[in-house]
PDB file of C-alpha atoms in Angstrom:
ATOM      1  CA  MET A   1     -93.336   1.964-129.576  1.00  0.00           C
ATOM      2  CA  ILE A   2     -95.144   3.623-126.680  1.00  0.00           C
ATOM      3  CA  ARG A   3     -98.520   3.482-128.423  1.00  0.00           C
ATOM      4  CA  ALA A   4     -98.489  -0.302-127.972  1.00  0.00           C
ATOM      5  CA  LEU A   5     -98.527   0.156-124.202  1.00  0.00           C
ATOM      6  CA  ASP A   6    -101.098   1.546-121.863  1.00  0.00           C
ATOM      7  CA  ARG A   7    -100.385   5.301-121.597  1.00  0.00           C
ATOM      8  CA  ARG A   8    -100.156   5.370-117.804  1.00  0.00           C
ATOM      9  CA  ALA A   9     -97.977   2.276-117.720  1.00  0.00           C
ATOM     10  CA  ALA A  10     -95.666   3.754-120.353  1.00  0.00           C
ATOM     11  CA  ILE A  11     -95.257   6.979-118.401  1.00  0.00           C
ATOM     12  CA  ALA A  12     -94.449   5.049-115.235  1.00  0.00           C
ATOM     13  CA  LEU A  13     -91.905   2.934-117.055  1.00  0.00           C
ATOM     14  CA  LEU A  14     -90.273   5.975-118.619  1.00  0.00           C
ATOM     15  CA  GLY A  15     -89.943   7.570-115.210  1.00  0.00           C
ATOM     16  CA  ALA A  16     -88.258   4.451-113.902  1.00  0.00           C
ATOM     17  CA  GLY A  17     -85.956   4.243-116.914  1.00  0.00           C
ATOM     18  CA  SER A  18     -87.046   0.674-117.578  1.00  0.00           C
ATOM     19  CA  LEU A  19     -89.098   0.929-120.744  1.00  0.00           C
ATOM     20  CA  GLY A  20     -86.405  -0.671-122.864  1.00  0.00           C
ATOM     21  CA  ALA A  21     -86.475  -3.829-120.779  1.00  0.00           C
ATOM     22  CA  CYS A  22     -90.198  -4.244-121.423  1.00  0.00           C
ATOM     23  CA  VAL A  23     -90.129  -3.848-125.193  1.00  0.00           C
ATOM     24  CA  SER A  24     -89.369  -6.770-127.444  1.00  0.00           C
ATOM     25  CA  ALA A  25     -85.956  -7.012-129.054  1.00  0.00           C
ATOM     26  CA  SER A  26     -87.560  -6.634-132.480  1.00  0.00           C
ATOM     27  CA  ALA A  27     -88.888  -3.152-131.680  1.00  0.00           C
ATOM     28  CA  ALA A  28     -87.229  -0.114-133.254  1.00  0.00           C
ATOM     29  CA  PRO A  29     -84.333   1.297-131.187  1.00  0.00           C
ATOM     30  CA  ARG A  30     -84.965   4.365-129.072  1.00  0.00           C
ATOM     31  CA  ARG A  31     -84.151   7.524-130.924  1.00  0.00           C
ATOM     32  CA  ARG A  32     -81.277   9.499-129.465  1.00  0.00           C
ATOM     33  CA  PRO A  33     -82.069  13.067-128.408  1.00  0.00           C
ATOM     34  CA  LEU A  34     -80.655  15.862-130.545  1.00  0.00           C
ATOM     35  CA  GLY A  35     -80.311  19.429-129.332  1.00  0.00           C
ATOM     36  CA  VAL A  36     -79.700  22.802-130.906  1.00  0.00           C
ATOM     37  CA  LEU A  37     -78.539  26.026-129.280  1.00  0.00           C
ATOM     38  CA  GLU A  38     -80.408  29.299-129.471  1.00  0.00           C
ATOM     39  CA  MET A  39     -77.165  30.851-130.738  1.00  0.00           C
ATOM     40  CA  THR A  40     -77.344  28.835-133.948  1.00  0.00           C
ATOM     41  CA  VAL A  41     -80.748  30.244-134.920  1.00  0.00           C
ATOM     42  CA  THR A  42     -80.788  33.562-133.044  1.00  0.00           C
ATOM     43  CA  LYS A  43     -82.035  35.666-135.952  1.00  0.00           C
ATOM     44  CA  ALA A  44     -84.975  33.364-136.700  1.00  0.00           C
ATOM     45  CA  LEU A  45     -85.906  33.162-133.007  1.00  0.00           C
ATOM     46  CA  GLN A  46     -85.849  36.942-132.728  1.00  0.00           C
ATOM     47  CA  GLU A  47     -88.262  37.210-135.632  1.00  0.00           C
ATOM     48  CA  ASP A  48     -90.643  34.435-134.563  1.00  0.00           C
ATOM     49  CA  TYR A  49     -89.649  32.471-131.487  1.00  0.00           C
ATOM     50  CA  ALA A  50     -92.629  30.100-131.375  1.00  0.00           C
ATOM     51  CA  GLY A  51     -92.724  29.496-135.130  1.00  0.00           C
ATOM     52  CA  THR A  52     -88.990  28.812-135.276  1.00  0.00           C
ATOM     53  CA  LEU A  53     -89.283  26.251-132.492  1.00  0.00           C
ATOM     54  CA  ARG A  54     -91.965  24.389-134.421  1.00  0.00           C
ATOM     55  CA  LYS A  55     -89.691  24.314-137.456  1.00  0.00           C
ATOM     56  CA  LEU A  56     -86.784  23.012-135.356  1.00  0.00           C
ATOM     57  CA  ALA A  57     -88.975  20.291-133.894  1.00  0.00           C
ATOM     58  CA  GLY A  58     -90.000  19.359-137.428  1.00  0.00           C
ATOM     59  CA  MET A  59     -86.320  18.992-138.353  1.00  0.00           C
ATOM     60  CA  GLY A  60     -85.916  16.391-135.611  1.00  0.00           C
ATOM     61  CA  TYR A  61     -84.550  18.435-132.722  1.00  0.00           C
ATOM     62  CA  THR A  62     -85.733  17.370-129.272  1.00  0.00           C
ATOM     63  CA  HIS A  63     -83.922  19.827-126.965  1.00  0.00           C
ATOM     64  CA  LEU A  64     -83.147  23.538-126.999  1.00  0.00           C
ATOM     65  CA  GLY A  65     -80.080  24.910-125.237  1.00  0.00           C
ATOM     66  CA  MET A  66     -81.112  28.249-123.735  1.00  0.00           C
ATOM     67  CA  SER A  67     -79.250  31.343-122.576  1.00  0.00           C
ATOM     68  CA  LEU A  68     -80.109  33.026-119.295  1.00  0.00           C
ATOM     69  CA  ALA A  69     -79.619  36.466-117.636  1.00  0.00           C
ATOM     70  CA  GLY A  70     -83.276  37.497-117.439  1.00  0.00           C
ATOM     71  CA  ASN A  71     -85.146  39.949-119.633  1.00  0.00           C
ATOM     72  CA  ARG A  72     -83.313  43.244-119.530  1.00  0.00           C
ATOM     73  CA  PRO A  73     -82.965  46.028-122.135  1.00  0.00           C
ATOM     74  CA  GLY A  74     -80.373  45.151-124.735  1.00  0.00           C
ATOM     75  CA  GLU A  75     -80.620  41.381-124.326  1.00  0.00           C
ATOM     76  CA  VAL A  76     -80.803  39.107-127.321  1.00  0.00           C
ATOM     77  CA  PHE A  77     -84.444  38.040-126.944  1.00  0.00           C
ATOM     78  CA  ALA A  78     -87.500  40.098-126.043  1.00  0.00           C
ATOM     79  CA  LEU A  79     -88.872  37.205-123.993  1.00  0.00           C
ATOM     80  CA  GLY A  80     -87.335  36.104-120.710  1.00  0.00           C
ATOM     81  CA  PRO A  81     -86.190  32.527-120.038  1.00  0.00           C
ATOM     82  CA  LYS A  82     -89.462  31.484-118.383  1.00  0.00           C
ATOM     83  CA  GLU A  83     -91.573  32.646-121.330  1.00  0.00           C
ATOM     84  CA  ARG A  84     -89.216  31.053-123.830  1.00  0.00           C
ATOM     85  CA  ALA A  85     -89.177  27.778-121.919  1.00  0.00           C
ATOM     86  CA  ALA A  86     -92.974  27.642-122.069  1.00  0.00           C
ATOM     87  CA  LEU A  87     -92.815  28.030-125.847  1.00  0.00           C
ATOM     88  CA  VAL A  88     -90.190  25.281-126.072  1.00  0.00           C
ATOM     89  CA  ARG A  89     -92.577  22.852-124.392  1.00  0.00           C
ATOM     90  CA  GLU A  90     -95.520  24.013-126.497  1.00  0.00           C
ATOM     91  CA  ALA A  91     -93.472  23.120-129.579  1.00  0.00           C
ATOM     92  CA  GLY A  92     -92.994  19.583-128.266  1.00  0.00           C
ATOM     93  CA  MET A  93     -89.339  20.070-127.367  1.00  0.00           C
ATOM     94  CA  GLN A  94     -87.560  19.984-124.011  1.00  0.00           C
ATOM     95  CA  VAL A  95     -85.490  22.601-122.237  1.00  0.00           C
ATOM     96  CA  GLY A  96     -81.892  21.447-122.420  1.00  0.00           C
ATOM     97  CA  VAL A  97     -78.691  22.874-120.988  1.00  0.00           C
ATOM     98  CA  ALA A  98     -79.040  26.419-119.652  1.00  0.00           C
ATOM     99  CA  ARG A  99     -76.143  28.801-120.320  1.00  0.00           C
ATOM    100  CA  TYR A 100     -74.791  31.267-117.804  1.00  0.00           C
ATOM    101  CA  GLY A 101     -74.502  34.822-119.130  1.00  0.00           C
ATOM    102  CA  PHE A 102     -71.690  36.926-117.738  1.00  0.00           C
ATOM    103  CA  ALA A 103     -73.894  40.027-117.594  1.00  0.00           C
ATOM    104  CA  GLY A 104     -75.828  38.771-114.557  1.00  0.00           C
ATOM    105  CA  GLY A 105     -75.225  37.244-111.141  1.00  0.00           C
ATOM    106  CA  PHE A 106     -74.593  33.525-110.863  1.00  0.00           C
ATOM    107  CA  ARG A 107     -77.174  32.682-108.193  1.00  0.00           C
ATOM    108  CA  GLU A 108     -79.839  34.681-110.002  1.00  0.00           C
ATOM    109  CA  GLN A 109     -79.226  32.753-113.196  1.00  0.00           C
ATOM    110  CA  ALA A 110     -78.971  29.414-111.424  1.00  0.00           C
ATOM    111  CA  GLU A 111     -82.397  30.085-109.944  1.00  0.00           C
ATOM    112  CA  GLN A 112     -83.643  30.938-113.433  1.00  0.00           C
ATOM    113  CA  ALA A 113     -82.296  27.615-114.677  1.00  0.00           C
ATOM    114  CA  VAL A 114     -84.285  25.806-112.000  1.00  0.00           C
ATOM    115  CA  GLU A 115     -87.393  27.837-112.830  1.00  0.00           C
ATOM    116  CA  ILE A 116     -87.302  26.881-116.509  1.00  0.00           C
ATOM    117  CA  GLY A 117     -86.764  23.193-115.713  1.00  0.00           C
ATOM    118  CA  ALA A 118     -83.108  22.802-116.665  1.00  0.00           C
ATOM    119  CA  SER A 119     -80.933  20.320-114.810  1.00  0.00           C
ATOM    120  CA  ILE A 120     -77.557  21.361-116.245  1.00  0.00           C
ATOM    121  CA  LEU A 121     -76.061  24.862-116.119  1.00  0.00           C
ATOM    122  CA  ALA A 122     -73.121  25.578-118.428  1.00  0.00           C
ATOM    123  CA  TYR A 123     -70.326  27.982-117.580  1.00  0.00           C
ATOM    124  CA  THR A 124     -69.006  29.149-120.925  1.00  0.00           C
ATOM    125  CA  ALA A 125     -65.374  30.026-120.203  1.00  0.00           C
ATOM    126  CA  ALA A 126     -62.958  31.049-117.464  1.00  0.00           C
ATOM    127  CA  PRO A 127     -62.827  34.885-117.536  1.00  0.00           C
ATOM    128  CA  VAL A 128     -59.045  34.848-117.072  1.00  0.00           C
ATOM    129  CA  PHE A 129     -58.685  33.911-120.748  1.00  0.00           C
ATOM    130  CA  PHE A 130     -60.206  37.283-121.689  1.00  0.00           C
ATOM    131  CA  ARG A 131     -58.215  39.438-119.269  1.00  0.00           C
ATOM    132  CA  GLY A 132     -54.659  38.696-120.308  1.00  0.00           C
ATOM    133  CA  ALA A 133     -52.419  40.477-122.774  1.00  0.00           C
ATOM    134  CA  LYS A 134     -53.638  38.139-125.537  1.00  0.00           C
ATOM    135  CA  PHE A 135     -57.095  36.658-126.032  1.00  0.00           C
ATOM    136  CA  GLY A 136     -57.214  32.965-125.110  1.00  0.00           C
ATOM    137  CA  GLN A 137     -54.040  33.035-123.053  1.00  0.00           C
ATOM    138  CA  THR A 138     -53.456  33.255-119.312  1.00  0.00           C
ATOM    139  CA  THR A 139     -50.941  32.213-116.678  1.00  0.00           C
ATOM    140  CA  ARG A 140     -51.075  29.265-114.313  1.00  0.00           C
ATOM    141  CA  ALA A 141     -51.104  31.689-111.385  1.00  0.00           C
ATOM    142  CA  ALA A 142     -54.112  33.561-112.770  1.00  0.00           C
ATOM    143  CA  PHE A 143     -55.977  30.338-113.514  1.00  0.00           C
ATOM    144  CA  ASP A 144     -55.270  28.932-110.044  1.00  0.00           C
ATOM    145  CA  LYS A 145     -56.477  32.181-108.486  1.00  0.00           C
ATOM    146  CA  TRP A 146     -59.763  31.939-110.424  1.00  0.00           C
ATOM    147  CA  LEU A 147     -60.316  28.225-109.820  1.00  0.00           C
ATOM    148  CA  PRO A 148     -61.991  28.561-106.370  1.00  0.00           C
ATOM    149  CA  GLU A 149     -64.675  30.735-108.021  1.00  0.00           C
ATOM    150  CA  LEU A 150     -65.632  27.762-110.153  1.00  0.00           C
ATOM    151  CA  GLY A 151     -65.943  25.631-107.020  1.00  0.00           C
ATOM    152  CA  LYS A 152     -68.177  28.187-105.303  1.00  0.00           C
ATOM    153  CA  MET A 153     -70.452  28.388-108.341  1.00  0.00           C
ATOM    154  CA  ALA A 154     -70.610  24.597-108.507  1.00  0.00           C
ATOM    155  CA  GLU A 155     -71.601  24.438-104.833  1.00  0.00           C
ATOM    156  CA  THR A 156     -74.366  26.981-105.446  1.00  0.00           C
ATOM    157  CA  ALA A 157     -75.598  24.998-108.431  1.00  0.00           C
ATOM    158  CA  ARG A 158     -75.628  21.749-106.441  1.00  0.00           C
ATOM    159  CA  GLU A 159     -77.498  23.459-103.604  1.00  0.00           C
ATOM    160  CA  LEU A 160     -80.230  24.326-106.111  1.00  0.00           C
ATOM    161  CA  GLY A 161     -80.306  20.818-107.623  1.00  0.00           C
ATOM    162  CA  LEU A 162     -78.274  21.660-110.727  1.00  0.00           C
ATOM    163  CA  THR A 163     -75.084  20.261-112.218  1.00  0.00           C
ATOM    164  CA  LEU A 164     -72.535  22.868-113.279  1.00  0.00           C
ATOM    165  CA  VAL A 165     -70.574  22.022-116.425  1.00  0.00           C
ATOM    166  CA  TYR A 166     -67.490  23.813-117.712  1.00  0.00           C
ATOM    167  CA  HIS A 167     -67.513  24.437-121.458  1.00  0.00           C
ATOM    168  CA  ASN A 168     -64.194  24.108-123.263  1.00  0.00           C
ATOM    169  CA  HIS A 169     -62.614  26.233-125.951  1.00  0.00           C
ATOM    170  CA  TRP A 170     -59.378  25.650-127.863  1.00  0.00           C
ATOM    171  CA  TRP A 171     -57.279  27.173-125.099  1.00  0.00           C
ATOM    172  CA  ASP A 172     -58.446  24.602-122.558  1.00  0.00           C
ATOM    173  CA  PHE A 173     -56.144  22.060-124.233  1.00  0.00           C
ATOM    174  CA  LYS A 174     -53.011  24.206-124.003  1.00  0.00           C
ATOM    175  CA  PRO A 175     -50.835  23.373-120.943  1.00  0.00           C
ATOM    176  CA  LEU A 176     -50.335  25.869-118.142  1.00  0.00           C
ATOM    177  CA  ASP A 177     -47.090  24.804-116.493  1.00  0.00           C
ATOM    178  CA  GLY A 178     -47.553  21.187-117.535  1.00  0.00           C
ATOM    179  CA  GLU A 179     -51.325  20.733-117.086  1.00  0.00           C
ATOM    180  CA  THR A 180     -54.184  21.801-119.323  1.00  0.00           C
ATOM    181  CA  PRO A 181     -57.068  23.768-117.802  1.00  0.00           C
ATOM    182  CA  LEU A 182     -59.381  20.758-118.189  1.00  0.00           C
ATOM    183  CA  GLU A 183     -56.874  18.526-116.427  1.00  0.00           C
ATOM    184  CA  ILE A 184     -56.558  21.027-113.580  1.00  0.00           C
ATOM    185  CA  ILE A 185     -60.329  21.253-113.135  1.00  0.00           C
ATOM    186  CA  ALA A 186     -60.722  17.470-113.260  1.00  0.00           C
ATOM    187  CA  ARG A 187     -58.003  16.995-110.651  1.00  0.00           C
ATOM    188  CA  THR A 188     -59.409  19.709-108.371  1.00  0.00           C
ATOM    189  CA  TYR A 189     -63.123  18.872-108.362  1.00  0.00           C
ATOM    190  CA  PRO A 190     -64.987  15.548-108.412  1.00  0.00           C
ATOM    191  CA  PRO A 191     -67.328  14.730-111.321  1.00  0.00           C
ATOM    192  CA  SER A 192     -70.280  15.008-108.951  1.00  0.00           C
ATOM    193  CA  LEU A 193     -69.506  18.700-108.462  1.00  0.00           C
ATOM    194  CA  VAL A 194     -68.117  19.936-111.801  1.00  0.00           C
ATOM    195  CA  GLY A 195     -68.965  18.298-115.102  1.00  0.00           C
ATOM    196  CA  PHE A 196     -67.797  19.113-118.616  1.00  0.00           C
ATOM    197  CA  GLU A 197     -69.580  20.251-121.736  1.00  0.00           C
ATOM    198  CA  ILE A 198     -67.217  19.141-124.480  1.00  0.00           C
ATOM    199  CA  ASP A 199     -67.252  21.205-127.648  1.00  0.00           C
ATOM    200  CA  LEU A 200     -65.889  18.804-130.252  1.00  0.00           C
ATOM    201  CA  ALA A 201     -64.806  21.437-132.765  1.00  0.00           C
ATOM    202  CA  TRP A 202     -62.994  23.564-130.190  1.00  0.00           C
ATOM    203  CA  ALA A 203     -61.264  20.433-128.942  1.00  0.00           C
ATOM    204  CA  TRP A 204     -60.097  19.678-132.485  1.00  0.00           C
ATOM    205  CA  LEU A 205     -58.900  23.259-132.957  1.00  0.00           C
ATOM    206  CA  GLY A 206     -57.037  22.945-129.658  1.00  0.00           C
ATOM    207  CA  GLY A 207     -55.090  20.005-131.056  1.00  0.00           C
ATOM    208  CA  ALA A 208     -57.004  17.305-129.182  1.00  0.00           C
ATOM    209  CA  ASP A 209     -58.804  14.265-130.544  1.00  0.00           C
ATOM    210  CA  PRO A 210     -62.510  14.747-129.699  1.00  0.00           C
ATOM    211  CA  PHE A 211     -63.192  11.060-129.110  1.00  0.00           C
ATOM    212  CA  THR A 212     -60.193  10.734-126.802  1.00  0.00           C
ATOM    213  CA  VAL A 213     -61.320  13.765-124.809  1.00  0.00           C
ATOM    214  CA  VAL A 214     -64.804  12.354-124.235  1.00  0.00           C
ATOM    215  CA  SER A 215     -63.363   8.920-123.460  1.00  0.00           C
ATOM    216  CA  THR A 216     -60.893  10.362-120.975  1.00  0.00           C
ATOM    217  CA  TYR A 217     -63.434  12.310-118.943  1.00  0.00           C
ATOM    218  CA  GLY A 218     -66.176   9.689-119.201  1.00  0.00           C
ATOM    219  CA  PRO A 219     -69.146  10.318-116.876  1.00  0.00           C
ATOM    220  CA  ARG A 220     -67.942  13.853-116.189  1.00  0.00           C
ATOM    221  CA  VAL A 221     -69.065  14.704-119.745  1.00  0.00           C
ATOM    222  CA  ARG A 222     -72.692  15.781-119.369  1.00  0.00           C
ATOM    223  CA  SER A 223     -73.216  17.637-122.637  1.00  0.00           C
ATOM    224  CA  LEU A 224     -71.653  17.928-126.100  1.00  0.00           C
ATOM    225  CA  HIS A 225     -71.494  20.718-128.657  1.00  0.00           C
ATOM    226  CA  LEU A 226     -71.652  19.464-132.217  1.00  0.00           C
ATOM    227  CA  LYS A 227     -70.054  21.679-134.827  1.00  0.00           C
ATOM    228  CA  ASP A 228     -67.450  21.326-137.531  1.00  0.00           C
ATOM    229  CA  VAL A 229     -64.374  23.153-138.805  1.00  0.00           C
ATOM    230  CA  ASP A 230     -63.797  24.400-142.340  1.00  0.00           C
ATOM    231  CA  PRO A 231     -60.275  25.939-142.503  1.00  0.00           C
ATOM    232  CA  SER A 232     -60.923  27.201-146.046  1.00  0.00           C
ATOM    233  CA  ARG A 233     -63.142  29.967-144.587  1.00  0.00           C
ATOM    234  CA  GLY A 234     -60.102  31.953-143.411  1.00  0.00           C
ATOM    235  CA  LYS A 235     -57.781  32.250-140.430  1.00  0.00           C
ATOM    236  CA  ASP A 236     -60.453  33.484-137.990  1.00  0.00           C
ATOM    237  CA  MET A 237     -61.417  30.422-135.936  1.00  0.00           C
ATOM    238  CA  ILE A 238     -64.965  31.654-135.352  1.00  0.00           C
ATOM    239  CA  LYS A 239     -65.543  31.981-139.096  1.00  0.00           C
ATOM    240  CA  GLN A 240     -64.188  28.457-139.603  1.00  0.00           C
ATOM    241  CA  LEU A 241     -66.961  26.988-137.450  1.00  0.00           C
ATOM    242  CA  VAL A 242     -69.718  25.343-139.495  1.00  0.00           C
ATOM    243  CA  GLU A 243     -72.452  22.785-138.987  1.00  0.00           C
ATOM    244  CA  PRO A 244     -71.604  19.083-138.523  1.00  0.00           C
ATOM    245  CA  GLY A 245     -70.945  17.395-141.840  1.00  0.00           C
ATOM    246  CA  ALA A 246     -69.655  20.552-143.521  1.00  0.00           C
ATOM    247  CA  GLY A 247     -66.062  20.468-142.285  1.00  0.00           C
ATOM    248  CA  ARG A 248     -63.008  18.410-141.377  1.00  0.00           C
ATOM    249  CA  LEU A 249     -64.349  16.412-138.438  1.00  0.00           C
ATOM    250  CA  ASP A 250     -65.434  12.963-139.561  1.00  0.00           C
ATOM    251  CA  TYR A 251     -68.820  12.907-137.837  1.00  0.00           C
ATOM    252  CA  ALA A 252     -69.936   9.889-139.843  1.00  0.00           C
ATOM    253  CA  THR A 253     -67.307   7.915-137.925  1.00  0.00           C
ATOM    254  CA  LEU A 254     -67.139   9.997-134.749  1.00  0.00           C
ATOM    255  CA  LEU A 255     -70.825  10.198-133.803  1.00  0.00           C
ATOM    256  CA  PRO A 256     -71.522   6.428-133.697  1.00  0.00           C
ATOM    257  CA  LYS A 257     -68.390   5.953-131.577  1.00  0.00           C
ATOM    258  CA  LEU A 258     -69.488   8.678-129.167  1.00  0.00           C
ATOM    259  CA  ASP A 259     -72.993   7.226-128.930  1.00  0.00           C
ATOM    260  CA  LYS A 260     -71.456   4.001-127.630  1.00  0.00           C
ATOM    261  CA  ILE A 261     -69.600   5.646-124.747  1.00  0.00           C
ATOM    262  CA  THR A 262     -71.796   8.547-123.593  1.00  0.00           C
ATOM    263  CA  ASP A 263     -75.451   9.432-123.098  1.00  0.00           C
ATOM    264  CA  ALA A 264     -74.630  13.143-123.122  1.00  0.00           C
ATOM    265  CA  ILE A 265     -76.968  15.045-125.435  1.00  0.00           C
ATOM    266  CA  GLY A 266     -75.277  16.736-128.368  1.00  0.00           C
ATOM    267  CA  TYR A 267     -76.311  20.282-129.272  1.00  0.00           C
ATOM    268  CA  VAL A 268     -75.724  21.701-132.731  1.00  0.00           C
ATOM    269  CA  GLU A 269     -73.943  25.027-132.350  1.00  0.00           C
ATOM    270  CA  VAL A 270     -72.746  27.296-135.127  1.00  0.00           C
ATOM    271  CA  ASP A 271     -71.427  30.495-133.583  1.00  0.00           C
ATOM    272  CA  GLN A 272     -71.826  32.883-136.529  1.00  0.00           C
ATOM    273  CA  PRO A 273     -73.785  31.088-139.260  1.00  0.00           C
ATOM    274  CA  ASP A 274     -74.480  32.714-142.609  1.00  0.00           C
ATOM    275  CA  ASP A 275     -78.006  31.273-142.372  1.00  0.00           C
ATOM    276  CA  GLY A 276     -78.800  29.716-139.000  1.00  0.00           C
ATOM    277  CA  MET A 277     -81.921  27.847-140.043  1.00  0.00           C
ATOM    278  CA  ALA A 278     -80.211  26.407-143.110  1.00  0.00           C
ATOM    279  CA  ALA A 279     -77.301  25.304-140.923  1.00  0.00           C
ATOM    280  CA  ALA A 280     -79.665  23.737-138.380  1.00  0.00           C
ATOM    281  CA  ALA A 281     -81.590  21.919-141.106  1.00  0.00           C
ATOM    282  CA  SER A 282     -78.428  20.636-142.771  1.00  0.00           C
ATOM    283  CA  ALA A 283     -76.998  19.460-139.440  1.00  0.00           C
ATOM    284  CA  ALA A 284     -80.185  17.652-138.465  1.00  0.00           C
ATOM    285  CA  ARG A 285     -80.462  15.854-141.804  1.00  0.00           C
ATOM    286  CA  PHE A 286     -76.836  14.784-141.655  1.00  0.00           C
ATOM    287  CA  LEU A 287     -76.729  13.702-138.004  1.00  0.00           C
ATOM    288  CA  LEU A 288     -80.026  11.823-138.171  1.00  0.00           C
ATOM    289  CA  ALA A 289     -78.837  10.051-141.313  1.00  0.00           C
ATOM    290  CA  VAL A 290     -75.576   9.098-139.584  1.00  0.00           C
ATOM    291  CA  ARG A 291     -77.472   7.598-136.679  1.00  0.00           C
ATOM    292  CA  ALA A 292     -79.766   5.758-139.059  1.00  0.00           C
ATOM    293  CA  GLY A 293     -76.750   4.338-140.871  1.00  0.00           C
ATOM    294  CA  GLU A 294     -77.633   6.167-144.051  1.00  0.00           C
ATOM    295  CA  ALA A 295     -74.729   8.627-144.260  1.00  0.00           C
TER     296      ALA A 295
END
């Protein structure tokens, strides 16, 4: 599509977001971005970061969701975020959502996110859900006490030109004295300050309908996590998580509906895959086929 235009003109139009208006109606539709998280393919990235990125790009992935926290002994990757981001671009992909790591300071990591070219910084979970008597449970008082911390982090992110998004788990759909954690956050902070990264599988495991969740929060939803649930893998929720198309969520129906209501980029995430690259390849084939109307 772009080859038919002068290169400089195409770049200018892309920057203005107006390319679609200048292409004939008979042209092929713009391909939706598709992301994948480092977590899904950690082992392969550890063995050959640059080579794995080229393989992911060949599968059809356009964005990589990256973890932060610098380059300290004991971290997952030998390369720091800046070095990894350079390799992402060399592979023809883009740096996607950056993920805050609880091992480091928030401002430090927010500055790292800016340095690698990210525009969205994801906060994985409210720590109060890990501190209670039972994992995934807390009290309304504890959540309310933590909530101002989220606001302070969001203000820091905005100061640096980032959007902070809160990532949901199953517990974020369980009421705390009548309101769910997501409802409390949405009521407390405007979408311009705190966005959401909706994990569709965790929403489903929390008893919520993924499409309804995304519809409800609308423009606040800035990112999606695409994974599936296979209850036959045992009672452990983490072990039930599989790639899209391999579980109970009807992505063949769900994804086209989501594409109509949100521009948020979806990132394939499988928390503990048996074979991360196989899961990434399977997910890409399935999701691209769904979007092409072939699934």
